[in-house]
């Protein structure tokens, strides 16, 4: 806006510009210098404009610094929870195995993303991987559906895969994450979606600077039976006697549901950690960029200030020498 | 020969060390596990888990889920678990009374089932305290 006003002013003064622009434009030390075209075509911006720009950049820097600190404190809170929940799904993997390469007819991709933005590229990587899985598993007799958690993935996937989306769940993080909440969610998904294999896509939190997109696979009980009979990793499952309940199938069903809700709980927590970590590093780099910009603007400001002082002096001196001579 | 016992809930690890013997209650009755037990995977009911360490029995109230026993390693995954020593007797007794009252007031099938579960949970907690004494 300031630039547009200056351009208008420049047009007003254009007719006054002569081959010796120094005498054409009179300015006093109090009023900021107006825009004018020098003989070499150099544009001089007034100090007011530069000062305004510096003020806004400084404010932005303060905001991003504050956001970084908020993200750091939120990260600390979620990190302990995520680490405690990691031990939960490991026995399942030991018992049932995590087989991403299993070949099934009905795949459901559960994409976990954040609701808020400004968190770097983690949501885009999750969506990219979900789309990749979709492509891998498409073919005759095979179908893939999406279940989306979080606003950001919803925005990206709704554009081109609208017909394949089964469920969308947003605003997960309004209340602090708890296992009961996630198990209710898992229940909803299991009730409404037919599946042979569930692939959960999320960002695993390795450290504050490294978030690795991962896929966890949970198989439905029928597929587990089929795979365990054919041997391989799940073949060990048969060596376990299954007790407690009417039939083996019922137990396996309960087990699969419990596994799904545990894995989802861990995935949601890890994604929340990754989101906060990514936001920390994004805000950190924007604060640093704002700092660089401020340095450059300070230099410009000083140059402009000195240029206007020089102009003043030259006017005074030339005026004085004109009077004498 | 000792068993390595791991009791995990979604929020934290409740127990992770070696024990001599455990007794846990499943849907089809109580089972005792000694070292070199056969490998089994079983569903765990809402009930008490008894742990024996050097001739001393400890109790823990478990709120249901799964147990896997194999190679002298026991992994129990539960929705919630509380050590008997961590439960406050007064509070557990009160919770039991409230649950009983709610059950009597419950209407409709769903509420009855929910109150039933709450009652069983409260009863387990009270039993966990009494069993130590």
XYZ file of C-alpha atoms in Angstrom:
458
model
C 0.000 0.000 0.000
C 2.798 2.359 0.860
C 4.526 1.534 -2.409
C 1.393 2.329 -4.425
C 1.054 5.719 -2.700
C 4.668 6.504 -3.474
C 4.233 5.554 -7.088
C 1.341 7.963 -7.330
C 3.449 10.699 -5.786
C 6.269 9.915 -8.204
C 3.909 10.459 -11.118
C 2.897 13.845 -9.714
C 6.510 14.964 -9.531
C 7.528 13.521 -12.874
C 6.995 16.729 -14.860
C 9.282 18.508 -12.411
C 12.165 16.191 -13.016
C 14.936 17.933 -14.906
C 18.479 16.890 -15.921
C 19.681 18.247 -12.577
C 17.307 16.499 -10.172
C 19.135 17.754 -7.073
C 17.941 21.318 -7.431
C 14.524 20.297 -8.746
C 13.452 18.570 -5.559
C 13.664 20.574 -2.379
C 13.303 18.712 0.863
C 13.687 19.743 4.439
C 15.320 17.551 7.063
C 11.975 16.862 8.799
C 9.927 15.699 5.815
C 11.066 12.379 4.372
C 12.518 12.464 0.892
C 10.180 11.894 -2.039
C 10.739 9.339 -4.713
C 12.638 10.560 -7.750
C 14.512 9.070 -10.646
C 18.217 9.872 -10.486
C 20.333 10.261 -13.587
C 21.437 6.637 -13.464
C 17.859 5.342 -12.921
C 18.308 4.438 -9.248
C 15.115 4.446 -7.167
C 15.424 5.747 -3.642
C 12.800 4.530 -1.224
C 11.915 6.837 1.606
C 13.069 5.993 5.106
C 9.478 5.874 6.341
C 8.697 2.957 4.106
C 11.771 1.032 5.191
C 10.990 1.685 8.826
C 7.449 0.361 8.439
C 8.748 -2.711 6.742
C 11.261 -3.301 9.517
C 8.556 -2.994 12.163
C 6.333 -5.573 10.512
C 9.208 -8.019 9.973
C 10.185 -7.656 13.613
C 6.630 -8.423 14.709
C 6.543 -11.498 12.521
C 9.812 -12.639 14.038
C 8.391 -12.273 17.537
C 5.318 -14.285 16.612
C 7.278 -17.124 15.056
C 9.617 -17.256 18.052
C 6.623 -17.541 20.375
C 5.075 -20.262 18.226
C 8.303 -22.202 18.355
C 8.357 -22.107 22.145
C 4.708 -23.145 22.367
C 5.386 -26.061 20.040
C 8.397 -27.086 22.134
C 6.366 -27.213 25.332
C 3.515 -29.123 23.683
C 6.053 -31.549 22.288
C 7.420 -32.319 25.714
C 3.942 -33.115 26.984
C 3.049 -35.500 24.169
C 6.444 -37.116 23.915
C 6.256 -38.994 27.215
C 2.827 -40.336 26.287
C 4.025 -41.484 22.894
C 7.015 -43.284 24.341
C 4.857 -45.079 26.877
C 2.474 -46.224 24.210
C 5.234 -47.654 22.064
C 5.605 -50.736 24.194
C 1.974 -51.573 23.612
C 1.970 -52.694 20.031
C 5.259 -54.539 20.059
C 3.821 -57.792 21.456
C 1.267 -57.715 18.676
C 3.935 -57.433 16.066
C 5.833 -60.245 17.728
C 2.753 -62.438 17.696
C 0.965 -61.494 14.530
C 3.693 -59.877 12.488
C 3.545 -56.685 10.475
C 3.284 -57.700 6.854
C 3.044 -54.753 4.511
C 3.449 -57.013 1.531
C 0.382 -59.104 2.138
C -1.854 -59.371 -0.871
C -5.488 -58.704 -0.120
C -8.578 -57.664 -1.941
C -9.900 -54.907 0.240
C -7.428 -52.394 1.507
C -8.253 -49.499 3.743
C -5.729 -46.720 4.106
C -6.011 -44.743 7.328
C -4.202 -41.439 6.862
C -3.338 -39.523 9.990
C -2.570 -35.829 9.642
C -2.766 -32.620 11.610
C -5.592 -30.129 11.832
C -3.482 -26.980 11.907
C -0.953 -25.846 9.375
C 2.483 -24.245 9.541
C 4.045 -27.568 10.376
C 6.425 -28.170 7.524
C 5.977 -30.947 5.001
C 4.730 -33.825 7.148
C 1.147 -33.775 5.903
C 2.188 -33.729 2.281
C 4.448 -36.749 2.768
C 1.641 -38.689 4.470
C -0.735 -37.925 1.626
C 1.895 -38.830 -0.958
C 2.455 -42.200 0.661
C -1.278 -42.862 0.945
C -1.666 -42.162 -2.737
C 1.297 -44.416 -3.457
C -0.291 -47.284 -1.542
C -3.498 -46.689 -3.412
C -1.694 -46.986 -6.727
C 0.201 -50.087 -5.630
C -2.965 -51.831 -4.633
C -5.157 -50.980 -7.547
C -5.948 -53.597 -10.095
C -8.658 -56.053 -11.024
C -10.782 -57.197 -8.082
C -8.905 -55.016 -5.672
C -10.225 -51.889 -4.091
C -8.743 -49.337 -1.760
C -10.619 -46.926 0.441
C -9.473 -44.002 2.539
C -10.238 -43.115 6.124
C -8.943 -39.660 6.928
C -8.049 -38.200 10.284
C -7.219 -34.505 10.291
C -8.087 -31.454 8.231
C -4.930 -31.198 6.180
C -5.138 -34.623 4.583
C -8.836 -34.064 4.001
C -8.119 -30.891 2.042
C -5.571 -32.634 -0.132
C -7.321 -35.927 -0.726
C -10.796 -34.560 -1.288
C -9.641 -32.929 -4.481
C -8.861 -35.995 -6.499
C -10.021 -39.040 -4.558
C -13.415 -37.923 -3.349
C -15.251 -41.082 -4.278
C -12.859 -43.357 -2.402
C -13.156 -41.716 0.977
C -15.159 -43.638 3.538
C -14.802 -41.648 6.738
C -13.419 -38.269 7.675
C -12.635 -37.421 11.272
C -11.336 -33.990 12.295
C -10.585 -31.980 15.433
C -8.995 -34.897 17.189
C -6.736 -32.764 19.307
C -9.369 -30.595 20.915
C -9.272 -32.754 24.017
C -6.051 -34.329 25.236
C -5.534 -37.652 23.548
C -6.563 -40.674 25.555
C -6.865 -44.350 24.835
C -10.615 -44.443 25.415
C -11.167 -41.774 22.788
C -9.048 -43.561 20.222
C -10.626 -46.926 20.937
C -14.089 -45.448 20.328
C -12.766 -44.094 17.055
C -11.286 -47.446 16.111
C -14.624 -49.043 16.899
C -16.417 -46.675 14.539
C -13.996 -47.421 11.761
C -14.246 -51.152 12.240
C -18.026 -51.029 12.248
C -18.432 -48.984 9.122
C -15.679 -50.201 6.868
C -15.201 -53.605 5.339
C -11.600 -54.502 5.187
C -9.104 -57.268 4.723
C -6.105 -55.200 5.653
C -5.833 -51.830 7.322
C -2.804 -49.728 6.537
C -2.197 -46.861 8.907
C -0.034 -44.071 7.492
C 1.552 -41.712 9.980
C 4.805 -39.888 10.785
C 6.893 -41.706 13.315
C 8.758 -39.518 15.717
C 12.421 -40.490 15.912
C 13.810 -37.237 17.201
C 13.091 -33.527 17.154
C 14.571 -33.197 13.681
C 13.611 -36.526 12.138
C 10.076 -37.686 11.350
C 9.849 -40.788 9.246
C 6.616 -41.606 7.436
C 5.634 -45.174 8.316
C 2.945 -47.647 7.436
C 1.588 -50.134 9.962
C -0.483 -53.007 8.724
C -3.282 -54.635 10.691
C -4.896 -57.687 9.194
C -8.430 -58.865 9.622
C -8.887 -62.202 11.438
C -9.787 -64.169 8.315
C -6.624 -63.088 6.595
C -4.635 -63.965 9.710
C -6.062 -67.476 9.574
C -5.249 -67.786 5.919
C -1.703 -66.575 6.326
C -0.994 -68.665 9.400
C -2.057 -71.779 7.575
C 0.236 -71.021 4.701
C 3.231 -70.767 6.990
C 5.766 -68.033 7.099
C 5.968 -65.604 9.959
C 2.391 -66.089 11.024
C 2.857 -69.839 11.037
C 4.105 -69.515 14.578
C 0.669 -68.350 15.599
C -0.625 -71.854 15.183
C 1.809 -73.146 17.735
C -0.007 -71.090 20.353
C -2.970 -72.721 21.976
C -5.704 -70.194 22.187
C -7.838 -70.253 25.288
C -10.458 -68.205 26.957
C -13.682 -67.962 25.022
C -15.824 -70.114 22.872
C -13.860 -70.423 19.681
C -10.482 -69.526 18.353
C -12.102 -67.289 15.765
C -13.782 -65.162 18.392
C -10.535 -64.643 20.232
C -8.722 -63.739 17.056
C -11.421 -61.222 16.233
C -11.078 -59.575 19.623
C -7.345 -59.645 19.266
C -7.438 -57.986 15.867
C -9.708 -55.223 17.127
C -7.570 -54.625 20.151
C -4.469 -54.571 17.993
C -6.046 -52.002 15.710
C -6.952 -49.661 18.531
C -3.498 -49.987 20.135
C -1.703 -49.332 16.879
C -3.986 -46.374 16.150
C -3.358 -44.924 19.587
C 0.369 -45.119 19.094
C 0.119 -43.745 15.541
C -1.969 -40.749 16.608
C 0.416 -39.893 19.431
C 3.487 -40.236 17.236
C 1.909 -38.044 14.592
C 1.099 -35.410 17.179
C 4.742 -35.437 18.306
C 5.961 -35.167 14.727
C 3.588 -32.290 14.096
C 4.915 -30.315 17.035
C 8.516 -31.101 16.120
C 7.998 -30.060 12.506
C 6.290 -26.877 13.618
C 9.237 -26.107 15.889
C 11.743 -26.408 13.077
C 9.531 -24.518 10.590
C 9.056 -21.625 13.009
C 12.745 -21.679 13.830
C 13.744 -21.277 10.189
C 11.207 -18.502 9.656
C 12.553 -16.624 12.680
C 16.000 -16.952 11.214
C 14.830 -15.733 7.805
C 13.096 -12.809 9.444
C 16.372 -11.981 11.194
C 18.240 -12.012 7.880
C 15.610 -9.823 6.297
C 15.877 -7.398 9.166
C 19.648 -7.141 8.677
C 19.236 -6.375 5.012
C 16.540 -3.803 5.706
C 18.704 -2.129 8.322
C 21.455 -1.692 5.775
C 18.998 -0.235 3.265
C 17.647 2.091 5.929
C 21.076 3.397 6.819
C 21.967 3.923 3.192
C 18.743 5.835 2.587
C 19.249 7.968 5.651
C 22.793 8.875 4.654
C 21.702 9.593 1.083
C 19.117 12.097 2.290
C 21.679 13.761 4.592
C 24.103 14.023 1.688
C 21.375 15.584 -0.451
C 20.680 18.170 2.241
C 24.317 19.095 2.566
C 24.830 19.409 -1.167
C 21.810 21.694 -1.455
C 22.939 23.917 1.355
C 26.490 24.132 0.085
C 25.509 24.779 -3.493
C 22.977 27.376 -2.329
C 25.621 29.063 -0.221
C 28.188 29.047 -2.996
C 25.559 30.451 -5.416
C 24.946 33.336 -3.006
C 28.644 34.091 -2.662
C 29.545 33.871 -6.291
C 13.897 -70.532 36.446
C 11.817 -67.443 36.539
C 9.185 -65.923 34.368
C 9.583 -62.529 32.784
C 6.353 -60.667 33.323
C 5.343 -57.537 31.441
C 2.036 -55.823 32.167
C 1.281 -52.997 29.745
C -1.529 -50.500 29.503
C -1.953 -47.915 26.751
C -0.660 -45.204 29.058
C 2.240 -46.821 30.821
C 4.111 -49.973 31.749
C 2.720 -51.244 35.017
C 5.063 -54.156 35.694
C 8.229 -55.297 34.052
C 10.376 -57.733 35.972
C 10.811 -61.358 36.932
C 8.364 -63.391 38.980
C 8.099 -66.974 40.148
C 4.470 -67.723 39.353
C 1.286 -65.957 38.345
C -2.403 -66.709 38.527
C -4.600 -64.889 36.096
C -8.304 -65.107 35.379
C -9.467 -65.673 31.847
C -12.898 -65.938 30.316
C -12.909 -69.665 30.920
C -11.572 -69.743 34.457
C -8.386 -69.078 36.348
C -5.083 -70.392 35.117
C -1.821 -70.666 36.982
C 1.393 -70.231 35.088
C 4.677 -71.748 36.201
C 7.997 -71.662 34.369
C 8.118 -73.662 31.142
C 4.418 -73.357 30.535
C 3.088 -74.247 27.083
C 2.651 -71.360 24.677
C -0.809 -69.931 24.800
C -2.572 -66.775 23.766
C -5.610 -66.032 25.833
C -8.197 -63.381 26.571
C -8.088 -61.959 30.083
C -11.251 -61.101 31.946
C -11.864 -58.263 34.398
C -10.330 -59.755 37.495
C -7.322 -60.143 39.739
C -3.843 -61.089 38.711
C -1.814 -62.658 41.484
C 1.939 -62.508 41.324
C 4.272 -64.539 43.483
C 7.742 -63.255 44.216
C 9.772 -65.276 46.683
C 6.771 -66.671 48.569
C 5.036 -63.340 48.745
C 1.852 -62.786 46.815
C 1.006 -59.458 45.202
C -2.271 -58.586 43.601
C -3.142 -56.401 40.681
C -6.582 -55.493 39.379
C -6.823 -55.933 35.608
C -9.589 -54.556 33.471
C -9.581 -57.029 30.662
C -7.737 -57.761 27.499
C -5.057 -60.178 26.298
C -2.200 -62.259 27.532
C 0.487 -64.088 25.627
C 2.562 -66.731 27.306
C 5.535 -68.310 25.653
C 9.160 -69.223 26.315
C 8.962 -68.092 29.928
C 7.885 -64.656 28.781
C 4.465 -63.398 29.736
C 3.030 -60.294 28.130
C -0.282 -58.999 29.414
C -1.913 -56.122 27.568
C -4.781 -54.549 29.464
C -7.035 -51.579 29.140
C -6.214 -50.571 32.672
C -4.352 -52.060 35.603
C -3.853 -51.035 39.197
C -1.536 -52.537 41.770
C -3.349 -53.661 44.885
C -1.106 -51.486 47.026
C -2.048 -48.409 45.004
C -5.771 -48.681 45.582
C -7.348 -46.689 48.352
C -9.694 -49.000 50.338
C -12.223 -46.312 51.239
C -12.477 -45.034 47.732
C -12.775 -48.498 46.250
C -15.539 -49.401 48.695
C -17.433 -46.238 47.836
C -17.050 -46.890 44.127
C -18.449 -50.367 44.665
C -21.498 -49.026 46.477
C -22.136 -46.420 43.815
C -21.836 -49.044 41.094
C -24.316 -51.316 42.869
C -26.793 -48.470 43.246
C -26.447 -47.576 39.566
C -27.063 -51.145 38.556
C -30.320 -51.252 40.431
C -31.428 -48.018 38.802
C -30.348 -48.966 35.288
C -33.003 -49.161 32.619
C -32.709 -50.615 29.222
C -30.365 -53.300 28.045
C -27.423 -51.091 27.220
C -27.340 -49.285 30.533
C -27.639 -52.563 32.377
C -24.642 -53.952 30.575
C -22.590 -50.835 31.222
C -23.453 -50.792 34.883
C -22.663 -54.465 35.111
C -19.190 -53.835 33.773
C -18.672 -50.921 36.140
C -19.766 -53.118 39.021
C -17.360 -55.853 38.091
C -14.525 -53.362 37.841
C -15.316 -51.902 41.253
C -15.596 -55.348 42.771
C -12.235 -56.348 41.336
C -10.584 -53.360 42.905
C -12.068 -54.108 46.313
C -11.037 -57.742 46.047
C -7.518 -56.713 45.106
C -7.134 -54.868 48.388
C -8.731 -57.602 50.469
C -6.631 -60.315 48.942
C -3.395 -58.944 50.280
C -4.558 -58.993 53.866
